[in-house]
Amino acid sequence: MYVGIDVGGTNIACGIVDASGKILHRESIKTESEKGYSVLVKNIAQLVKHTLKKAGVLESDVLRIGVGCPGCCNKENGIVELCINLNWRNVPLVKDLSELTGITNITIENDANAAAYGEFVAGAAKGSNSAVVITLGTGVGSGIIIDKKLLHGMNFAGGEIGHMVLEVSADEQGDDICGCGRYGCFESFSSATALVKMTTIAMENDPSSEMHRLAGEYGKISARTAWQAQRLGDKAGSEVVEKYIKYLAAGITNVINIFQPDIVCIGGGVCNEGDPLLLPLREAVAKQVYSRDNASNKNTQIAICKLGNEAGIIGAALCQ
Amino acid sequence: MYVGIDVGGTNIACGIVDASGKILHRESIKTESEKGYSVLVKNIAQLVKHTLKKAGVLESDVLRIGVGCPGCCNKENGIVELCINLNWRNVPLVKDLSELTGITNITIENDANAAAYGEFVAGAAKGSNSAVVITLGTGVGSGIIIDKKLLHGMNFAGGEIGHMVLEVSADEQGDDICGCGRYGCFESFSSATALVKMTTIAMENDPSSEMHRLAGEYGKISARTAWQAQRLGDKAGSEVVEKYIKYLAAGITNVINIFQPDIVCIGGGVCNEGDPLLLPLREAVAKQVYSRDNASNKNTQIAICKLGNEAGIIGAALCQ
């Protein structure tokens, strides 16, 4: 049996996971990052013990604990080198958690990588040999699997597809700077945050758009507003959706031209839109991808992630 | 002993290569692609025999023949699926060459991948675990090595970093379409061809630039003209160089953010400029790369390729 932990900014989730990637039992606690690392690591250890007890699993039956954290997780020495969200820098998470739980086989992994690996073992990318999983959320997170292994990069900080610039001249166009310090990043166009911003600007430019009524009805401008307006035939809403898909297709085509993986999976709240997102996205990518005329007629699939928040727990538990 | 063959549009080069990546003997013939595949493959077989004879190596001492070809080389079935330059489509190169030479261990590889592998075993990326090699020539070619292995992609057509779009809105800015059918590709900004084009436009916009005199003196506008002008303090020339480096740095930073390899090597004629290219490039990348503030203080190195045209022969010979 494996234990997977997903350390998020709000909650820490812990699951007992079997070798096939099924979560048998799950518990969670509030993160309370303001209490600092030493309290947090104790809380995580307590959460592990509590979850094992609730699931009726003995500590001696645990083959591995895997912890997914935002930031840079050095798998070689077990140190979380940098985690801005939790204000951790060079914390020996594996060592401390091992002492507190008595379980020695513990690994750490970047949370986006862990989620990608979860989709790879038990979700939308199951059965593939290579996959890129892109999460369209507050930012654009990603994990890359090549030959069934996560790509880490020399510093355990690779796979930052969200910080691939898609518009170099964005610095001259008055666009906002990305959190990473560049302009025109994939994240600046394809995150849910970017979609809300595009929607807001389109509304300012078109006072007659249905988006004003919709945003009022739902209490706020959200990443869903433009799609809702599109369904009503609203021109400004449709234009937002088209622009969003144009950039998303450009980013995904870049990824395919570089990796040519078996599958690209997209996840995050935006993907709840389903076919109105997925079908035009696939069409746009198919038109521009480099290998579209290849002799074997095989191309990278594009699919929506299946596991939601569970991917992070499953992936953390099972990636070595 | 290994035999490496580099099938180019103009010449076919053949080298006897030892296990360390040293070329012991080298011969070449004109490609004459217009004669068609069946003539070409016979010429390649003759070239192999001729080279072995000249080098005094017995066919029984050949451990492998490796052939680097432009285009999509399916390593699993030995078929060159698509090679636009030579007008080949689904040709059974391994089978035919094996029958013609009597040597059974033959592999094929995309030529940019082979050159990258050459730099990895015996050139600028020697000793690394992961490397991305980018050639700035007529186009922008590339090969990616992860965990000491070439990345092929599911169709053996991956690694097309040159067709990563860096400027999505190039389609709206009246830029030329890339050969791949997209607008704003890395290749459209960072190839030698692109540099010549940028130089030409800058000259049209500034009749007083030193570049006019320099181009006259050397008989043409070349990828060197702007650098020559920069050395003379010419403003328009300096601006071309700055713009060229800006896009090259953006593309390389994207590559580092995605792969975080041990090293990125750049090759091709543009790299003969040396430090005036390399030093500002390194500086620009260092400022924007995602992991610039990582705790371990290790970052991806950027270097210039060492092997020139020999890289393709060495890599073809040694990559499996």
Tab-separated table of N, CA and C in Angstrom, chain B residues 103-198:
chain	number	residue	atom	x	y	z
B	103	ILE	N	26.277	-5.741	-44.301
B	103	ILE	CA	26.377	-5.435	-42.864
B	103	ILE	C	24.958	-5.323	-42.313
B	104	THR	N	24.664	-6.075	-41.258
B	104	THR	CA	23.265	-6.169	-40.823
B	104	THR	C	22.884	-5.159	-39.737
B	105	ASN	N	23.863	-4.712	-38.956
B	105	ASN	CA	23.517	-3.782	-37.881
B	105	ASN	C	23.554	-2.341	-38.405
B	106	ILE	N	22.414	-1.882	-38.884
B	106	ILE	CA	22.326	-0.531	-39.456
B	106	ILE	C	21.192	0.219	-38.774
B	107	THR	N	21.449	1.464	-38.411
B	107	THR	CA	20.397	2.288	-37.808
B	107	THR	C	20.268	3.588	-38.600
B	108	ILE	N	19.089	4.187	-38.551
B	108	ILE	CA	18.892	5.499	-39.171
B	108	ILE	C	18.484	6.491	-38.092
B	109	GLU	N	18.765	7.738	-38.349
B	109	GLU	CA	18.463	8.791	-37.369
B	109	GLU	C	18.272	10.105	-38.109
B	110	ASN	N	17.383	10.911	-37.650
B	110	ASN	CA	17.257	12.268	-38.163
B	110	ASN	C	18.601	12.988	-38.055
B	111	ASP	N	18.968	13.748	-39.072
B	111	ASP	CA	20.317	14.330	-39.100
B	111	ASP	C	20.585	15.344	-37.982
B	112	ALA	N	19.557	16.120	-37.618
B	112	ALA	CA	19.745	17.077	-36.519
B	112	ALA	C	19.924	16.328	-35.200
B	113	ASN	N	19.182	15.245	-35.030
B	113	ASN	CA	19.356	14.413	-33.833
B	113	ASN	C	20.757	13.807	-33.810
B	114	ALA	N	21.197	13.311	-34.967
B	114	ALA	CA	22.528	12.698	-35.036
B	114	ALA	C	23.603	13.718	-34.667
B	115	ALA	N	23.479	14.928	-35.208
B	115	ALA	CA	24.466	15.975	-34.900
B	115	ALA	C	24.443	16.313	-33.404
B	116	ALA	N	23.254	16.368	-32.831
B	116	ALA	CA	23.136	16.646	-31.396
B	116	ALA	C	23.822	15.535	-30.601
B	117	TYR	N	23.593	14.308	-31.014
B	117	TYR	CA	24.196	13.179	-30.301
B	117	TYR	C	25.713	13.206	-30.432
B	118	GLY	N	26.192	13.637	-31.591
B	118	GLY	CA	27.634	13.798	-31.781
B	118	GLY	C	28.225	14.783	-30.789
B	119	GLU	N	27.582	15.933	-30.641
B	119	GLU	CA	28.065	16.916	-29.664
B	119	GLU	C	27.991	16.363	-28.246
B	120	PHE	N	27.010	15.505	-28.026
B	120	PHE	CA	26.814	14.914	-26.698
B	120	PHE	C	27.907	13.896	-26.371
B	121	VAL	N	28.291	13.074	-27.327
B	121	VAL	CA	29.326	12.064	-27.030
B	121	VAL	C	30.740	12.621	-27.121
B	122	ALA	N	30.951	13.589	-28.017
B	122	ALA	CA	32.345	13.963	-28.273
B	122	ALA	C	32.567	15.470	-28.393
B	123	GLY	N	31.538	16.275	-28.194
B	123	GLY	CA	31.689	17.711	-28.404
B	123	GLY	C	31.361	18.541	-27.180
B	124	ALA	N	30.653	19.629	-27.419
B	124	ALA	CA	30.417	20.628	-26.372
B	124	ALA	C	29.565	20.110	-25.212
B	125	ALA	N	28.761	19.082	-25.473
B	125	ALA	CA	27.880	18.569	-24.414
B	125	ALA	C	28.428	17.301	-23.782
B	126	LYS	N	29.677	16.965	-24.100
B	126	LYS	CA	30.306	15.745	-23.565
B	126	LYS	C	30.291	15.752	-22.035
B	127	GLY	N	29.912	14.649	-21.474
B	127	GLY	CA	29.904	14.533	-20.019
B	127	GLY	C	28.597	14.927	-19.368
B	128	SER	N	27.682	15.486	-20.154
B	128	SER	CA	26.399	15.883	-19.572
B	128	SER	C	25.457	14.689	-19.539
B	129	ASN	N	24.386	14.859	-18.802
B	129	ASN	CA	23.342	13.834	-18.738
B	129	ASN	C	22.187	14.187	-19.666
B	130	SER	N	21.972	15.492	-19.837
B	130	SER	CA	20.879	15.971	-20.680
B	130	SER	C	21.346	17.223	-21.413
B	131	ALA	N	20.990	17.309	-22.678
B	131	ALA	CA	21.465	18.422	-23.496
B	131	ALA	C	20.455	18.740	-24.586
B	132	VAL	N	20.370	19.999	-24.942
B	132	VAL	CA	19.603	20.393	-26.122
B	132	VAL	C	20.578	21.087	-27.063
B	133	VAL	N	20.648	20.596	-28.293
B	133	VAL	CA	21.573	21.159	-29.275
B	133	VAL	C	20.748	21.835	-30.366
B	134	ILE	N	21.015	23.106	-30.576
B	134	ILE	CA	20.218	23.911	-31.504
B	134	ILE	C	21.143	24.439	-32.591
B	135	THR	N	20.818	24.139	-33.847
B	135	THR	CA	21.657	24.589	-34.957
B	135	THR	C	20.984	25.742	-35.689
B	136	LEU	N	21.701	26.875	-35.731
B	136	LEU	CA	21.167	28.082	-36.349
B	136	LEU	C	21.715	28.153	-37.770
B	137	GLY	N	21.002	27.564	-38.703
B	137	GLY	CA	21.458	27.532	-40.086
B	137	GLY	C	20.394	28.098	-41.001
B	138	THR	N	20.215	27.446	-42.158
B	138	THR	CA	19.137	27.843	-43.065
B	138	THR	C	17.820	27.827	-42.294
B	139	GLY	N	17.657	26.806	-41.470
B	139	GLY	CA	16.534	26.752	-40.528
B	139	GLY	C	17.084	26.704	-39.120
B	140	VAL	N	16.238	26.318	-38.168
B	140	VAL	CA	16.713	26.067	-36.812
B	140	VAL	C	16.443	24.591	-36.518
B	141	GLY	N	17.513	23.801	-36.506
B	141	GLY	CA	17.383	22.375	-36.221
B	141	GLY	C	17.685	22.107	-34.764
B	142	SER	N	17.253	20.972	-34.280
B	142	SER	CA	17.563	20.683	-32.886
B	142	SER	C	17.492	19.206	-32.583
B	143	GLY	N	18.194	18.835	-31.555
B	143	GLY	CA	18.154	17.481	-31.025
B	143	GLY	C	18.167	17.570	-29.512
B	144	ILE	N	17.417	16.681	-28.884
B	144	ILE	CA	17.231	16.737	-27.435
B	144	ILE	C	17.695	15.428	-26.827
B	145	ILE	N	18.554	15.525	-25.832
B	145	ILE	CA	19.037	14.329	-25.146
B	145	ILE	C	18.627	14.394	-23.681
B	146	ILE	N	17.907	13.379	-23.250
B	146	ILE	CA	17.457	13.321	-21.856
B	146	ILE	C	17.929	11.996	-21.285
B	147	ASP	N	18.547	12.075	-20.122
B	147	ASP	CA	19.093	10.843	-19.510
B	147	ASP	C	19.934	10.068	-20.523
B	148	LYS	N	20.753	10.762	-21.228
B	148	LYS	CA	21.711	10.202	-22.196
B	148	LYS	C	21.065	9.573	-23.436
B	149	LYS	N	19.755	9.789	-23.615
B	149	LYS	CA	19.076	9.215	-24.776
B	149	LYS	C	18.400	10.292	-25.628
B	150	LEU	N	18.437	10.114	-26.937
B	150	LEU	CA	17.745	11.049	-27.823
B	150	LEU	C	16.238	10.954	-27.637
B	151	LEU	N	15.595	12.110	-27.633
B	151	LEU	CA	14.128	12.158	-27.591
B	151	LEU	C	13.605	12.085	-29.025
B	152	HIS	N	12.789	11.084	-29.306
B	152	HIS	CA	12.320	10.915	-30.685
B	152	HIS	C	10.878	11.340	-30.897
B	153	GLY	N	10.064	11.214	-29.877
B	153	GLY	CA	8.637	11.431	-30.066
B	153	GLY	C	7.999	10.214	-30.692
B	154	MET	N	6.686	10.129	-30.564
B	154	MET	CA	5.951	8.919	-30.967
B	154	MET	C	6.043	8.648	-32.463
B	155	ASN	N	6.342	9.655	-33.239
B	155	ASN	CA	6.423	9.500	-34.697
B	155	ASN	C	7.837	9.641	-35.230
B	156	PHE	N	8.800	9.650	-34.343
B	156	PHE	CA	10.192	9.935	-34.737
B	156	PHE	C	10.284	11.288	-35.436
B	157	ALA	N	9.407	12.216	-35.058
B	157	ALA	CA	9.442	13.549	-35.654
B	157	ALA	C	9.397	14.622	-34.567
B	158	GLY	N	9.760	14.241	-33.342
B	158	GLY	CA	9.782	15.211	-32.244
B	158	GLY	C	11.041	16.064	-32.313
B	159	GLY	N	11.215	16.890	-31.302
B	159	GLY	CA	12.416	17.715	-31.219
B	159	GLY	C	12.447	18.861	-32.206
B	160	GLU	N	11.282	19.275	-32.687
B	160	GLU	CA	11.250	20.373	-33.666
B	160	GLU	C	11.139	21.724	-32.944
B	161	ILE	N	12.205	22.038	-32.225
B	161	ILE	CA	12.212	23.279	-31.447
B	161	ILE	C	12.114	24.500	-32.359
B	162	GLY	N	12.648	24.386	-33.560
B	162	GLY	CA	12.573	25.491	-34.522
B	162	GLY	C	11.141	25.875	-34.865
B	163	HIS	N	10.219	24.952	-34.619
B	163	HIS	CA	8.820	25.236	-34.931
B	163	HIS	C	7.990	25.417	-33.672
B	164	MET	N	8.649	25.997	-32.678
B	164	MET	CA	7.987	26.523	-31.480
B	164	MET	C	7.678	27.991	-31.787
B	165	VAL	N	6.425	28.361	-31.710
B	165	VAL	CA	6.066	29.757	-32.007
B	165	VAL	C	6.466	30.671	-30.846
B	166	LEU	N	7.139	31.745	-31.172
B	166	LEU	CA	7.564	32.730	-30.174
B	166	LEU	C	6.751	34.020	-30.271
B	167	GLU	N	5.949	34.127	-31.320
B	167	GLU	CA	5.218	35.375	-31.537
B	167	GLU	C	3.889	35.006	-32.207
B	168	VAL	N	2.925	34.660	-31.348
B	168	VAL	CA	1.645	34.169	-31.881
B	168	VAL	C	1.011	35.189	-32.814
B	169	SER	N	1.102	36.458	-32.453
B	169	SER	CA	0.404	37.455	-33.261
B	169	SER	C	1.167	37.844	-34.526
B	170	ALA	N	2.243	37.096	-34.852
B	170	ALA	CA	2.971	37.359	-36.100
B	170	ALA	C	2.051	37.238	-37.310
B	171	ASP	N	0.992	36.415	-37.173
B	171	ASP	CA	0.059	36.266	-38.306
B	171	ASP	C	-0.687	37.559	-38.595
B	172	GLU	N	-0.837	38.380	-37.542
B	172	GLU	CA	-1.563	39.642	-37.718
B	172	GLU	C	-0.613	40.795	-38.033
B	173	GLN	N	0.688	40.515	-37.934
B	173	GLN	CA	1.667	41.593	-38.112
B	173	GLN	C	2.287	41.591	-39.506
B	174	GLY	N	1.740	40.775	-40.387
B	174	GLY	CA	2.240	40.749	-41.764
B	174	GLY	C	3.561	40.025	-41.925
B	175	ASP	N	3.949	39.226	-40.922
B	175	ASP	CA	5.192	38.457	-41.060
B	175	ASP	C	5.003	37.336	-42.086
B	176	ASP	N	6.111	36.840	-42.634
B	176	ASP	CA	6.049	35.723	-43.576
B	176	ASP	C	5.661	34.436	-42.860
B	177	ILE	N	5.003	33.570	-43.580
B	177	ILE	CA	4.645	32.270	-43.026
B	177	ILE	C	5.898	31.397	-43.002
B	178	CYS	N	6.020	30.574	-41.960
B	178	CYS	CA	7.141	29.642	-41.854
B	178	CYS	C	6.884	28.456	-42.786
B	179	GLY	N	7.936	27.770	-43.181
B	179	GLY	CA	7.787	26.585	-44.033
B	179	GLY	C	6.859	25.538	-43.442
B	180	CYS	N	6.707	25.548	-42.117
B	180	CYS	CA	5.871	24.545	-41.443
B	180	CYS	C	4.400	24.934	-41.458
B	181	GLY	N	4.108	26.139	-41.923
B	181	GLY	CA	2.712	26.562	-41.982
B	181	GLY	C	2.250	27.406	-40.814
B	182	ARG	N	3.144	27.659	-39.843
B	182	ARG	CA	2.777	28.530	-38.718
B	182	ARG	C	3.394	29.913	-38.948
B	183	TYR	N	3.025	30.834	-38.107
B	183	TYR	CA	3.640	32.165	-38.126
B	183	TYR	C	4.393	32.368	-36.818
B	184	GLY	N	5.524	33.077	-36.901
B	184	GLY	CA	6.225	33.467	-35.680
B	184	GLY	C	7.050	32.364	-35.050
B	185	CYS	N	7.463	31.348	-35.829
B	185	CYS	CA	8.294	30.262	-35.298
B	185	CYS	C	9.670	30.776	-34.871
B	186	PHE	N	10.266	30.081	-33.920
B	186	PHE	CA	11.642	30.316	-33.480
B	186	PHE	C	12.546	30.431	-34.711
B	187	GLU	N	12.377	29.518	-35.660
B	187	GLU	CA	13.162	29.515	-36.898
B	187	GLU	C	13.026	30.815	-37.687
B	188	SER	N	11.842	31.419	-37.621
B	188	SER	CA	11.599	32.662	-38.359
B	188	SER	C	12.344	33.854	-37.769
B	189	PHE	N	12.892	33.683	-36.575
B	189	PHE	CA	13.637	34.769	-35.935
B	189	PHE	C	15.115	34.429	-35.756
B	190	SER	N	15.417	33.155	-35.583
B	190	SER	CA	16.766	32.797	-35.123
B	190	SER	C	17.616	32.027	-36.126
B	191	SER	N	17.070	31.696	-37.290
B	191	SER	CA	17.904	31.059	-38.315
B	191	SER	C	18.823	32.102	-38.945
B	192	ALA	N	19.847	31.628	-39.641
B	192	ALA	CA	20.722	32.544	-40.384
B	192	ALA	C	19.898	33.266	-41.457
B	193	THR	N	18.978	32.540	-42.046
B	193	THR	CA	18.078	33.118	-43.048
B	193	THR	C	17.305	34.304	-42.463
B	194	ALA	N	16.794	34.128	-41.261
B	194	ALA	CA	16.033	35.198	-40.605
B	194	ALA	C	16.920	36.398	-40.322
B	195	LEU	N	18.169	36.108	-39.937
B	195	LEU	CA	19.103	37.194	-39.638
B	195	LEU	C	19.406	38.016	-40.895
B	196	VAL	N	19.577	37.320	-42.009
B	196	VAL	CA	19.807	38.028	-43.279
B	196	VAL	C	18.593	38.911	-43.612
B	197	LYS	N	17.421	38.373	-43.356
B	197	LYS	CA	16.190	39.119	-43.645
B	197	LYS	C	16.066	40.358	-42.747
B	198	MET	N	16.333	40.177	-41.476
B	198	MET	CA	16.312	41.310	-40.533
B	198	MET	C	17.310	42.382	-40.973
